[in-house]
């Protein structure tokens, strides 16, 4: 039983403010210092951090995780900033431009389109914000924690730029309002007086001054802005009511066209537009579109896209509340309520203002005097006050939002050391450095000058961020993630999909160049962040994993093993690995050999039952029963082993899965892995072993190897049992994961006696847990009995793939399609064809294509004993089906490009093959090896196999890898019996293994192959 009380909730791994959270006893998740970056700095962005070695210059801690810093409610924190941002310059300064060019009907249609997109996006924002804790960064936090670091970081960067452009847009509108009211021909100055000069650089000066004031306000803090935003909203509402009242009670009059309109106005005869009051005729004239020229952009032609770009830029403030999420008391409650109420309030207001403007003002006035509301107001200063306060507060809101997004990017270490100053430059929860950097970017955007040009850029960037928000929610819904349970009830995948399609379409309607550029920039950022960002490995729960799982499950169910066909056969490999430290070349080779098929690394942890009087400490892991031990509070030891194997896969860059099991023997564990590895129709069909011998293991993780790494030589790598022998102290004095076995003393080989042999570099277990010779041979037999192909690999510690392209001496991949234990059968059987298929596959892989495939043909020169006639004569086979001509025809039919080489010395070697005694004719070869009466025959077999080995070595001078026929092994002992029913001696398996050792001694990397399934096809 567990004595600890486990945590009931998962740690906040994706939180920018999370502290130390422990969910597993003894394992700490998170960081006690909540202000540290989530991921350590490294590589490209990490090197930038070395430029900053200064302490926190502002004396404060980074971030605003302190709950006392969350002081804002729904109205002050969400409704007010959203409403002010959506009013901004559009309410008092661009309604005339929209209605005058597009007409009332198209204007209302555009508002419906814009607010439809906003409403569906708000539904997605509300769904995410009510599905978990929302922290600083607003939309960026929600997108990054859903789409992952790469997409989240790129969208967050563009969202930061969108807020920058939006702030510049509103400051430009504020400066335009100042000039319209206090400049030449201003409504609030006397005739002929000029309070504020007009001109491009004068306006830039006014914008810069307003931007400096905004900087000063933002440096004071978001809470002060929130308090002033409530008062600002109240003031704007009063001014709005005054304007609405003026539309209803003002008598008809003429309103002068401003001097800034050089398309109409001139110094000699001032131009005027007519205000008619409520008039059906005026309303009828303004119903339909009539696009003219925009006097603020040097007379450029206006069209539907231009008008919609300006309109949408004025209503992009729905994220203003989400941007303040780090300062809200209850973001999950405040964001939905405040945003939806602000959207409804502003939509009604815009619809009323548009209707009144179309019903009271002639089109000439609307399209040539964007500040016409001041001219018709009963109290002109009210319009000026509303315009200036609405635009300035909106710019403040976006400037603060941009700084919060930049702060979140810095805290997540998305750009590494490049933004380290932002994290350190925080004072009392206010990101001072982020505010200053945002202010600098706004200052650069102000150089564009024209409000309508900035508006199109602003609209496209915001639409892209809305697209990402809808995409994130759509992915969560389609992935059917059980933990996606937003309390906001009005969201579905339909709303997310409609919002996504709508934003994508309107991006290109507004400006296809801006839309394409922003999407390309987003994709480039995704690639750069994927390659170089320190946060790319952050465990935030990417939606891509949920979608991949959903699709993989669906297609695995569609993959029907009953429809398998030999034409589409591919190797599905299960490689049994004991110690990856010493078999890296073999792991890499099998990865090349899989040809896009399944690849599984299998490992068995041996846990024998406790015998009476034995101590549990003598074993590397506790016995299977009882299943839990106080020494292993986590229960299953595989839970601690598995992360190290995943790290191994990442290091070796192989496309493989890992399957670990605990069994009382390696053979039993092999049965587990063969039966349970894979899923559905994706099951291993080929099992790969290393060879059982006493070859000294080589450490491929040391510094002299191309596979060098220190990740398994550090104290951070946790051990299964530190008091057991599974770890060994290395010469450097640090603990080693996957420690090498001790090399046993060299011993001779002999077919006639039993010998204890060690484990080759790719074998199954470490020293002390290695299978015996009998167990190893029985495992090979078990694989064939389970109808799986088997490969036994030897000498792969000699394989250096990088040397293949450099060396001119290695040229070939050899195939020996003959059973040297039974060479009188020369037909190409299933095993021979399987060998050819594997050799052809490896020859198709990049890095191996430069090698030539060679089939070495050993033609029979002595009669074989296939059958006996009644007169005692032995039939001699004169027609050899394995001749060179027939083999060439077979290779042509199989579309395998290979050289055929006749082995001339095979006749001499074959002559050494001992003839079976008469009492063994028809028996299996291994029956003779165990027969104590036939020791001389066994000695002759040893000499024959030695000659075979010499022939193979002489033919392999320029060979990289050889595929050799693996004779069937003797069955396990319970299946072997004498005539009297007694079990056979266990020395038989050692003799079989020793025969393989003699045959392959000193060869280049060799794969002993035995196939049981058809793998080649000559049909289309």
XYZ file of C-alpha atoms in Angstrom, residues 581 698-710 713 732:
16
model
C 25.796 1.930 -24.999
C 32.776 -1.077 -26.848
C 31.482 2.147 -25.322
C 30.046 4.164 -28.208
C 29.112 7.058 -25.906
C 32.735 7.997 -25.251
C 34.344 11.042 -26.794
C 36.138 9.137 -29.549
C 32.901 7.848 -31.064
C 30.575 9.548 -33.543
C 27.753 8.590 -31.158
C 29.325 10.508 -28.286
C 27.053 11.938 -25.618
C 27.240 12.762 -21.916
C 26.951 9.919 -17.741
C 35.598 9.941 -14.403
